[in-house]
PDB file of C-alpha atoms in Angstrom:
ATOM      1  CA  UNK A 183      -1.191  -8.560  17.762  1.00 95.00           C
ATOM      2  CA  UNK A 184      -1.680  -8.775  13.846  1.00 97.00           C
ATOM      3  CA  UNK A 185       1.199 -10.738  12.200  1.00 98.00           C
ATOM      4  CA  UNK A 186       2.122 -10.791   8.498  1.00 98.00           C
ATOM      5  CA  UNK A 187       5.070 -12.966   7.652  1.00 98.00           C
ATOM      6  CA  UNK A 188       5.744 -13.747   4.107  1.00 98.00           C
ATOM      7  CA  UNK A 189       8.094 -16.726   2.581  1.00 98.00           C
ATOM      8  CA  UNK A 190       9.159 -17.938  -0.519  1.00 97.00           C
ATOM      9  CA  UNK A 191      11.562 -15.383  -1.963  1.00 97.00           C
ATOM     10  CA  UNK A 192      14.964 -16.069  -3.256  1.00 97.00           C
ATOM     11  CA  UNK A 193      16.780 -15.691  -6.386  1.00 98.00           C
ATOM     12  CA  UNK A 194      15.034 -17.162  -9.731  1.00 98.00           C
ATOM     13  CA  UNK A 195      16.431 -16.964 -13.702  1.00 98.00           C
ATOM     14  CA  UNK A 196      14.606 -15.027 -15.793  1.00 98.00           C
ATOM     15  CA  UNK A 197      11.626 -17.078 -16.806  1.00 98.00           C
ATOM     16  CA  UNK A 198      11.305 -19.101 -13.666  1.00 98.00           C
ATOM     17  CA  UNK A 199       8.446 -19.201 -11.233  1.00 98.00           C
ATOM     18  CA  UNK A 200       8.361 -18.814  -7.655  1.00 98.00           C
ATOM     19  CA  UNK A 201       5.447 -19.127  -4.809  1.00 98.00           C
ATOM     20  CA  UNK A 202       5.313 -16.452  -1.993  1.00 98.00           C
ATOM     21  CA  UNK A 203       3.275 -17.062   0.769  1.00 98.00           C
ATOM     22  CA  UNK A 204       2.038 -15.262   3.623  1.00 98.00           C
ATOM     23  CA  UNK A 205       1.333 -16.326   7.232  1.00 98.00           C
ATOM     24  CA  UNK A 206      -1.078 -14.230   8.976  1.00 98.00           C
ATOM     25  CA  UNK A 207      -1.898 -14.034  12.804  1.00 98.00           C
ATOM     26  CA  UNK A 208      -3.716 -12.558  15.638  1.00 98.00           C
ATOM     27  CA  UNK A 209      -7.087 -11.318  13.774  1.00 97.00           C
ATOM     28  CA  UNK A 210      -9.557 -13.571  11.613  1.00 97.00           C
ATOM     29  CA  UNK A 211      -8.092 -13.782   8.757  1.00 97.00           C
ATOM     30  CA  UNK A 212     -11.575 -14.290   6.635  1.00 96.00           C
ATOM     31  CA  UNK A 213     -12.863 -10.661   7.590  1.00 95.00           C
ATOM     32  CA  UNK A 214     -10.271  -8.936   5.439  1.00 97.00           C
ATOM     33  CA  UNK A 215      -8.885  -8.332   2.056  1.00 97.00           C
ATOM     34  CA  UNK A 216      -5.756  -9.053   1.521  1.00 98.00           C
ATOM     35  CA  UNK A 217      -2.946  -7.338  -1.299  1.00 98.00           C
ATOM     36  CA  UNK A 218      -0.090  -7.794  -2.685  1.00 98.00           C
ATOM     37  CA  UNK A 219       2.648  -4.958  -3.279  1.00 98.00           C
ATOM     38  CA  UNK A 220       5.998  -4.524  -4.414  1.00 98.00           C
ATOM     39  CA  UNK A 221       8.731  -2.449  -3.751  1.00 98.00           C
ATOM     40  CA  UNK A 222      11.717  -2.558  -6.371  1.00 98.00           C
ATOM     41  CA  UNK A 223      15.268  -1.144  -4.422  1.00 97.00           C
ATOM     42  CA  UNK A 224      15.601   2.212  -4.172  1.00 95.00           C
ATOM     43  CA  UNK A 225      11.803   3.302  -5.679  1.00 97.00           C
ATOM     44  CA  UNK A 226       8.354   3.440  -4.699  1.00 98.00           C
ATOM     45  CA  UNK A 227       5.128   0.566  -4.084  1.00 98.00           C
ATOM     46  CA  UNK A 228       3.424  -0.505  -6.647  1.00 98.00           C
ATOM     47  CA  UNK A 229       0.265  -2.312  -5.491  1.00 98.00           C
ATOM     48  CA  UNK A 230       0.048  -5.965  -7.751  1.00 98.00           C
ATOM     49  CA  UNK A 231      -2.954  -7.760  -6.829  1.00 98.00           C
ATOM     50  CA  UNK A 232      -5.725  -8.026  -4.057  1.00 98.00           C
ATOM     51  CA  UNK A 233      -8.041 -10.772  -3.147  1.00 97.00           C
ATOM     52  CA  UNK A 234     -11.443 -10.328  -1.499  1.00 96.00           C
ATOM     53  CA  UNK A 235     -12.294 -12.329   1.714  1.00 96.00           C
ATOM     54  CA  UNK A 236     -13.566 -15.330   0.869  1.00 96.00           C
ATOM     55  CA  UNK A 237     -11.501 -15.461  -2.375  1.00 96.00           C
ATOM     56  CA  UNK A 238     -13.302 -13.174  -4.703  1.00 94.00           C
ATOM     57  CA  UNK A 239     -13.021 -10.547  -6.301  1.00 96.00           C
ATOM     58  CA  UNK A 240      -9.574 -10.530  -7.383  1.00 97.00           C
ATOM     59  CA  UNK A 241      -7.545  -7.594  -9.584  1.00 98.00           C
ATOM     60  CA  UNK A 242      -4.192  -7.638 -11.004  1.00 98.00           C
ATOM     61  CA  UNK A 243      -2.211  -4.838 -11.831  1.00 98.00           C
ATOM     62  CA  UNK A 244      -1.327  -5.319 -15.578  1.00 97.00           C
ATOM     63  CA  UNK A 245       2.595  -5.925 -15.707  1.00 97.00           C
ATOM     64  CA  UNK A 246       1.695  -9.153 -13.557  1.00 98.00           C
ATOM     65  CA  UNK A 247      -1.928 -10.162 -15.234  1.00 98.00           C
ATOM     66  CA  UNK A 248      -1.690 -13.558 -17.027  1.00 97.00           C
ATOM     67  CA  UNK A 249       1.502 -14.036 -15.153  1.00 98.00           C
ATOM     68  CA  UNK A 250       0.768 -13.913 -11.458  1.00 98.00           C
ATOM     69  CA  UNK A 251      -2.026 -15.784  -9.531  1.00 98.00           C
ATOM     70  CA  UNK A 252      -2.969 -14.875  -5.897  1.00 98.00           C
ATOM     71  CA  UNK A 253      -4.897 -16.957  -3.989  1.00 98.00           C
ATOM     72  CA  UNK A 254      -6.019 -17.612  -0.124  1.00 98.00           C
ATOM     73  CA  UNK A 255      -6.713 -20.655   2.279  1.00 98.00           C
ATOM     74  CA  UNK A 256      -9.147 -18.889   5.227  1.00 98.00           C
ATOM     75  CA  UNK A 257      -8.481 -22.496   6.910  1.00 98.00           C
ATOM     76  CA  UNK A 258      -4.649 -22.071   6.802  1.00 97.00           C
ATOM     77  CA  UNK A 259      -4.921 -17.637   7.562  1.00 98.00           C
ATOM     78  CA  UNK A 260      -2.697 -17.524   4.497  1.00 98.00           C
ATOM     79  CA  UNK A 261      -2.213 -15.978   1.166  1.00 98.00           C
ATOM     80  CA  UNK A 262       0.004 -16.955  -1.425  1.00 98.00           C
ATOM     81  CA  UNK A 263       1.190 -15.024  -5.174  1.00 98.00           C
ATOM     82  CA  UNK A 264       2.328 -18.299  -7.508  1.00 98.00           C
ATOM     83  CA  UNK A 265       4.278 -16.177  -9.930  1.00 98.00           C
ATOM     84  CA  UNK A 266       5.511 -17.722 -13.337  1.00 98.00           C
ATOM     85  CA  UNK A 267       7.353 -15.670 -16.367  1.00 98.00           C
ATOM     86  CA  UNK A 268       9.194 -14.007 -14.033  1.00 98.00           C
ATOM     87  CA  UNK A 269      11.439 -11.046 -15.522  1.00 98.00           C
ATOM     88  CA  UNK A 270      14.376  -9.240 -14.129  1.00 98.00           C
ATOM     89  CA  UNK A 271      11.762  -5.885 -13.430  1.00 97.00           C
ATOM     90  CA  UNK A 272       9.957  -8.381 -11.129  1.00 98.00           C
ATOM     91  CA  UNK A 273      13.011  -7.558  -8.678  1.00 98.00           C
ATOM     92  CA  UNK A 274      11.457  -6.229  -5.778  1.00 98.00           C
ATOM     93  CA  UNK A 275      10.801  -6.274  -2.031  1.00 98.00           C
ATOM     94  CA  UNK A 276       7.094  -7.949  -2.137  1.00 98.00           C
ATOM     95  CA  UNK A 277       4.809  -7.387   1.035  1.00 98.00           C
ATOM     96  CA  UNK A 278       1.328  -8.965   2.057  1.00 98.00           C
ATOM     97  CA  UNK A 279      -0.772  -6.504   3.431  1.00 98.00           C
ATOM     98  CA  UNK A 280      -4.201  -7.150   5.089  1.00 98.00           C
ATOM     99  CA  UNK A 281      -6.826  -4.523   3.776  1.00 97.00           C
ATOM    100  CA  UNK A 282      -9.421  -2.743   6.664  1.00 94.00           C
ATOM    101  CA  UNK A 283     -12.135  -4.733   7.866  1.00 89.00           C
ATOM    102  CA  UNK A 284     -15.404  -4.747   6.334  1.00 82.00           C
ATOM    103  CA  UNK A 285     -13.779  -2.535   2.735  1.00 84.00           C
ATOM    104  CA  UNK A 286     -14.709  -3.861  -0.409  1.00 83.00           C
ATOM    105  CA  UNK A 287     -12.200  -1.057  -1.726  1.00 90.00           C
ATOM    106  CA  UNK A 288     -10.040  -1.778   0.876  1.00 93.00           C
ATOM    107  CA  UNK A 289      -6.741   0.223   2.392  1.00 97.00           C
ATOM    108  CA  UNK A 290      -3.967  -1.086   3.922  1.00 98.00           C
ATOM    109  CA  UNK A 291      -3.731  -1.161   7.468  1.00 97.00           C
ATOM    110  CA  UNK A 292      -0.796  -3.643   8.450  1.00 98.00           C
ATOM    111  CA  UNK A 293       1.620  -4.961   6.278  1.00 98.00           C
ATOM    112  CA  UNK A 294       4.420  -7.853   6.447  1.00 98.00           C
ATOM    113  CA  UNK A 295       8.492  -7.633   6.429  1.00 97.00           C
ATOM    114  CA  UNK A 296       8.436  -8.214   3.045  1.00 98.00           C
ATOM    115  CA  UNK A 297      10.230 -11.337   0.967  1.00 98.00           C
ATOM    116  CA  UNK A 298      12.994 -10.492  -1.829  1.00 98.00           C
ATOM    117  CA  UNK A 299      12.344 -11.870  -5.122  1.00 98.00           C
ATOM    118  CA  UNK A 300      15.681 -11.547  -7.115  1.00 98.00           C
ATOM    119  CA  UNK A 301      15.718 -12.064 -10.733  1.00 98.00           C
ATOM    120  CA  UNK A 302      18.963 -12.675 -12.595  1.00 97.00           C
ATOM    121  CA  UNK A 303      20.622 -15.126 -14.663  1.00 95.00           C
TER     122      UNK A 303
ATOM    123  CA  UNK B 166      -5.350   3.643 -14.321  1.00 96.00           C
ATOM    124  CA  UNK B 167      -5.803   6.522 -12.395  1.00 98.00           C
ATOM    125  CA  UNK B 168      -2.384   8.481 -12.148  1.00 98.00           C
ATOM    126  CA  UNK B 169      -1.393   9.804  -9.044  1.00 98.00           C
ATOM    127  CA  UNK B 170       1.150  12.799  -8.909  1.00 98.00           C
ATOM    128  CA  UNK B 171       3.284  14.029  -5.787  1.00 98.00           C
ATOM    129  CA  UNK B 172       4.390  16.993  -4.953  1.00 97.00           C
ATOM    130  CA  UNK B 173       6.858  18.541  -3.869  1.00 97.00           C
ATOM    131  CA  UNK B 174       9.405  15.122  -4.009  1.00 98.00           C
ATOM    132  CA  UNK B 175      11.038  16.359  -1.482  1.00 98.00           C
ATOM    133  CA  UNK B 176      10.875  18.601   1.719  1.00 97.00           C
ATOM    134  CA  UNK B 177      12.894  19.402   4.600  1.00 98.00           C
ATOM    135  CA  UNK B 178      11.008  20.743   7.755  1.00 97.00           C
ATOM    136  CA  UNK B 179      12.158  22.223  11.018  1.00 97.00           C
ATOM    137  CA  UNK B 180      11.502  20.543  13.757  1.00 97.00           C
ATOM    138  CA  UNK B 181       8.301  22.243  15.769  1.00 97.00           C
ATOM    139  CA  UNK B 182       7.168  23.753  12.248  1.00 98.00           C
ATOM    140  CA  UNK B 183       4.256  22.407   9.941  1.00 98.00           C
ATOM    141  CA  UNK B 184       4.352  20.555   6.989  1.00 98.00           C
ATOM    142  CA  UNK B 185       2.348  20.250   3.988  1.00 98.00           C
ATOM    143  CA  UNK B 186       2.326  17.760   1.053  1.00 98.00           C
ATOM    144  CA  UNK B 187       0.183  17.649  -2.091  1.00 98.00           C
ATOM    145  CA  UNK B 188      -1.112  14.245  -4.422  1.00 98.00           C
ATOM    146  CA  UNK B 189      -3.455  14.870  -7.292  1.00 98.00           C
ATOM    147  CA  UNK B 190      -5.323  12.279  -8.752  1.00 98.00           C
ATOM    148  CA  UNK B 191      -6.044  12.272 -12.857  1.00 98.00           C
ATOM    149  CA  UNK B 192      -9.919  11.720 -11.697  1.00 98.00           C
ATOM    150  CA  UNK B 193     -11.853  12.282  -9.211  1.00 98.00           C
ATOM    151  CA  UNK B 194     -11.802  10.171  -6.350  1.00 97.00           C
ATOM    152  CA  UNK B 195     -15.520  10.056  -5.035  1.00 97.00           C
ATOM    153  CA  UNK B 196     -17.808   7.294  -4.544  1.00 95.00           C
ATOM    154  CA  UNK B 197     -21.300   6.762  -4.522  1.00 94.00           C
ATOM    155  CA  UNK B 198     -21.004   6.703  -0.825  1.00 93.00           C
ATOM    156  CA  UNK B 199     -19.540  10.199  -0.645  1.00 94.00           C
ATOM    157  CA  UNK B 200     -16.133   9.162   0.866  1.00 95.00           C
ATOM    158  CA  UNK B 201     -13.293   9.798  -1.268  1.00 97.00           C
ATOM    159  CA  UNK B 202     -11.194   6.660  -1.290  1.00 97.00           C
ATOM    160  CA  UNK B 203      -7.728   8.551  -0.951  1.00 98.00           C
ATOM    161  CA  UNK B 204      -5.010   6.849   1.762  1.00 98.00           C
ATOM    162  CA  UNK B 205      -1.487   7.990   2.948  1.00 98.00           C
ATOM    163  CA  UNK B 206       1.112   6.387   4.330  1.00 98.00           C
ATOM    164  CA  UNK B 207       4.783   6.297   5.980  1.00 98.00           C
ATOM    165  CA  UNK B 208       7.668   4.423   5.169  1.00 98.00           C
ATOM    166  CA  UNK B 209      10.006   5.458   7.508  1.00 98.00           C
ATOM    167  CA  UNK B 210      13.524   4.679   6.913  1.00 97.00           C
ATOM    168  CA  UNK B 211      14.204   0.841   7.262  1.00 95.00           C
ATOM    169  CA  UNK B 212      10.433   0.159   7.859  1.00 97.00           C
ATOM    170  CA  UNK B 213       7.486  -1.446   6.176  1.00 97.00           C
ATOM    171  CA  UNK B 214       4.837   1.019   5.376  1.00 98.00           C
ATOM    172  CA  UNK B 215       2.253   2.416   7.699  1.00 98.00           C
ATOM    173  CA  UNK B 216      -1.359   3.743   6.765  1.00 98.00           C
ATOM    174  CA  UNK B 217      -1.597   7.018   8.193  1.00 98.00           C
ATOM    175  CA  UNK B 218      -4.925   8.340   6.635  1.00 98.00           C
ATOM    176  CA  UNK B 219      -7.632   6.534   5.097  1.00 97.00           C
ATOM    177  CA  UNK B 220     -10.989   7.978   3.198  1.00 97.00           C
ATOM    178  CA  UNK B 221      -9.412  11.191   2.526  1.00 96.00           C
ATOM    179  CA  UNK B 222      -9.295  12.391   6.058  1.00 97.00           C
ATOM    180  CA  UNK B 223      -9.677   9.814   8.921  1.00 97.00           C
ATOM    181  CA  UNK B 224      -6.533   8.998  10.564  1.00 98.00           C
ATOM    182  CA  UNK B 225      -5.546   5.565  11.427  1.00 97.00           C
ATOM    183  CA  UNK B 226      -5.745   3.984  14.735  1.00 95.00           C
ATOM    184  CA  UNK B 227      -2.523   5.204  16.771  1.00 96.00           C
ATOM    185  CA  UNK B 228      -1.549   7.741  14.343  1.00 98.00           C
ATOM    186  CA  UNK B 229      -1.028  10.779  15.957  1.00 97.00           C
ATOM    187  CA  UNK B 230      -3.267  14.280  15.735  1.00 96.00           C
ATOM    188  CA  UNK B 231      -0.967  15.860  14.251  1.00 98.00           C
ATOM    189  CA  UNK B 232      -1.585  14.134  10.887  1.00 98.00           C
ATOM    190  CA  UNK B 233      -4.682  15.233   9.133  1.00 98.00           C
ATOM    191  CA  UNK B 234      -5.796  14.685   5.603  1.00 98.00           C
ATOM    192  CA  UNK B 235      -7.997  16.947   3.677  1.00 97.00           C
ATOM    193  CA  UNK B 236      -9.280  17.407  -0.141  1.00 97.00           C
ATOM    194  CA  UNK B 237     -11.967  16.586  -2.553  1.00 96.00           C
ATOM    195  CA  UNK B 238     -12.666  15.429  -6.081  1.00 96.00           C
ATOM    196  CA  UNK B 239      -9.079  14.812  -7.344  1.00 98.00           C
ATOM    197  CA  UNK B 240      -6.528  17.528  -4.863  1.00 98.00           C
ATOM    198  CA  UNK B 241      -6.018  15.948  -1.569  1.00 98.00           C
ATOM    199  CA  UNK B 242      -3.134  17.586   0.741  1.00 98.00           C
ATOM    200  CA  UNK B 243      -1.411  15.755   3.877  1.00 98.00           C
ATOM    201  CA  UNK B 244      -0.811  17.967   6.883  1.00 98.00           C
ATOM    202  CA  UNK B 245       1.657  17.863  10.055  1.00 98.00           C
ATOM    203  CA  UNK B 246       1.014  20.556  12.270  1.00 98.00           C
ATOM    204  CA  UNK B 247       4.090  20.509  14.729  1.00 98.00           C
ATOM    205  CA  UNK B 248       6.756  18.350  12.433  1.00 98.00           C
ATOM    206  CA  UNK B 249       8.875  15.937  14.955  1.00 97.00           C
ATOM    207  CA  UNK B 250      11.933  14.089  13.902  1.00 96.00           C
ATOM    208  CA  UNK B 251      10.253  10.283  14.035  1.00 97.00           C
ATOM    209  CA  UNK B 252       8.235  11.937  10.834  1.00 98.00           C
ATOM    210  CA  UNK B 253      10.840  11.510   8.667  1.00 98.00           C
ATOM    211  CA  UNK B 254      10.049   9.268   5.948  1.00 98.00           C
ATOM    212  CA  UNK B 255       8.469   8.620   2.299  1.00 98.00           C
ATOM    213  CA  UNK B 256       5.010   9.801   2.377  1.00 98.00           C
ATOM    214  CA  UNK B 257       2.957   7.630  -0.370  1.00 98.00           C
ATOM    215  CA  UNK B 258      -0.764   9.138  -1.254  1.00 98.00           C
ATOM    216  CA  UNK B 259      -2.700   6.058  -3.133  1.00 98.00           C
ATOM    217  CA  UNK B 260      -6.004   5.850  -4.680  1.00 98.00           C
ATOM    218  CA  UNK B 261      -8.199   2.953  -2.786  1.00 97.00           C
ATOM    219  CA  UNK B 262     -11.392   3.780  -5.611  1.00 97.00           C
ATOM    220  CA  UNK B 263     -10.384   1.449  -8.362  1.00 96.00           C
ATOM    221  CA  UNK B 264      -7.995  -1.129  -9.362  1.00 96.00           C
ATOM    222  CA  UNK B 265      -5.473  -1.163 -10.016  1.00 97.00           C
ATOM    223  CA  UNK B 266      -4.843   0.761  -6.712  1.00 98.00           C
ATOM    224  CA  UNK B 267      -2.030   3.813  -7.571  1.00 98.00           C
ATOM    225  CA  UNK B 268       0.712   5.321  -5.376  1.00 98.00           C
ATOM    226  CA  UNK B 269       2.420   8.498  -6.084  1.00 98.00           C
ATOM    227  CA  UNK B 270       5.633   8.935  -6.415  1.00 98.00           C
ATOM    228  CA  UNK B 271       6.753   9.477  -2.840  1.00 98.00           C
ATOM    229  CA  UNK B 272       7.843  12.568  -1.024  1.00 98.00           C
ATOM    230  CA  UNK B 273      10.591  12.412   0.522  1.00 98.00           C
ATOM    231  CA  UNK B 274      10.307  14.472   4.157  1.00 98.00           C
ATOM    232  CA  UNK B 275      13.821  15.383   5.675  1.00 98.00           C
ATOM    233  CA  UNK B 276      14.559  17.563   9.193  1.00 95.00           C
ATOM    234  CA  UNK B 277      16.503  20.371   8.630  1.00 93.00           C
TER     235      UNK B 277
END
């Protein structure tokens, strides 16, 4: 069955960086898109980033452009968000999600836990 | 950015009764394919969101017929014909046409 398991959340001061990764599983990985989104506590998603199969195209939203990089290893099924500048509206729930086969404007048909990104001095 | 805007926020449904919510988009939605790159989905409470509906109107594999989507250009409307208590949720319309991709601002469905 599709898996989505993200890492690399935690607590980070204002300014720090952090690298989230995601771990995917059960479907080839290459065939999809695959997104970013965030979900700060208590509000709604706001869709960051997405990354086209074989690493291009790529979109940011613009809160996280210059700031954020996403990027994907089809050899390891993964995709990582290396985030730098973070600020303390960067707190959020932040999910992978893997985008439906074959879209080139892709929707989001299976998503991860999520990883908690926690910004605070 | 295309804006997308919910309504109502809220709603609160008897069980067995139908359900309808409402996302507007600030332009239209269409491609040159003629699919109209509109998706909704589910968080249920505690849960990761689910895609429920996907080019406007074609559900999701496992998502049950009682979901449908309908709409055009840039007034799209979710509907749950019988309403049953594992619906309760945050219902999210997004636009899939251009990024950055856009949610709405949630409606929150409730059983009376």
């Amino acid at each position: 069955q599709v898996q989505l398991v993200e890492s690399g959340g935690g607590l980070v001061k204002p300014g720090g960086s952090l690298r989230l990764s995601c771990a995917a599983s059960g479907f080839t990985f290459s065939d999809h898109y695959m997104a970013w989104i965030r979900q700060a506590s208590g509000k709604g998603l706001e869709w960051l980033s997405h990354i086209g199969s074989r690493g291009s195209p790529i979109y940011y939203v613009d809160s996280v452009k210059g700031r954020f990089t996403i990027s994907r290893d089809n050899a390891q099924n993964s995709v990582f968000l290396q985030m730098t500048g973070l600020r303390a509206e960067d707190t959020a729930v932040y999910y992978c999600a893997r985008g439906r086969k074959g879209a080139a404007l892709p929707s989001w048909d299976s998503w991860g836990q999520g990883t908690l990104v926690s910004v605070s001095s | 950015d295309i804006v997308m805007t919910q309504s109502p926020l809220s709603l609160a449904v008897t069980p067995g009764e139908p359900a309808s919510i409402s996302c507007r988009s600030s332009q239209s939605l269409l491609y040159s394919n003629g699919y109209y790159y509109l998706d909704w989905y589910l968080q249920k409470p505690g849960q990761t969101p689910q895609l429920l509906i996907y080019l406007g109107s074609r559900r999701a594999s496992g998502v049950p017929d009682r979901f449908s989507g309908s709409g055009s250009g840039t007034d799209f409307t979710l509907k749950i014909s019988i309403v049953e208590a594992e619906d309760v949720g945050v219902y999210y319309c997004m636009q899939a046409l251009q990024p950055p991709q856009t949610f709405g601002q949630g409606t929150k469905l409730e059983i009376k």
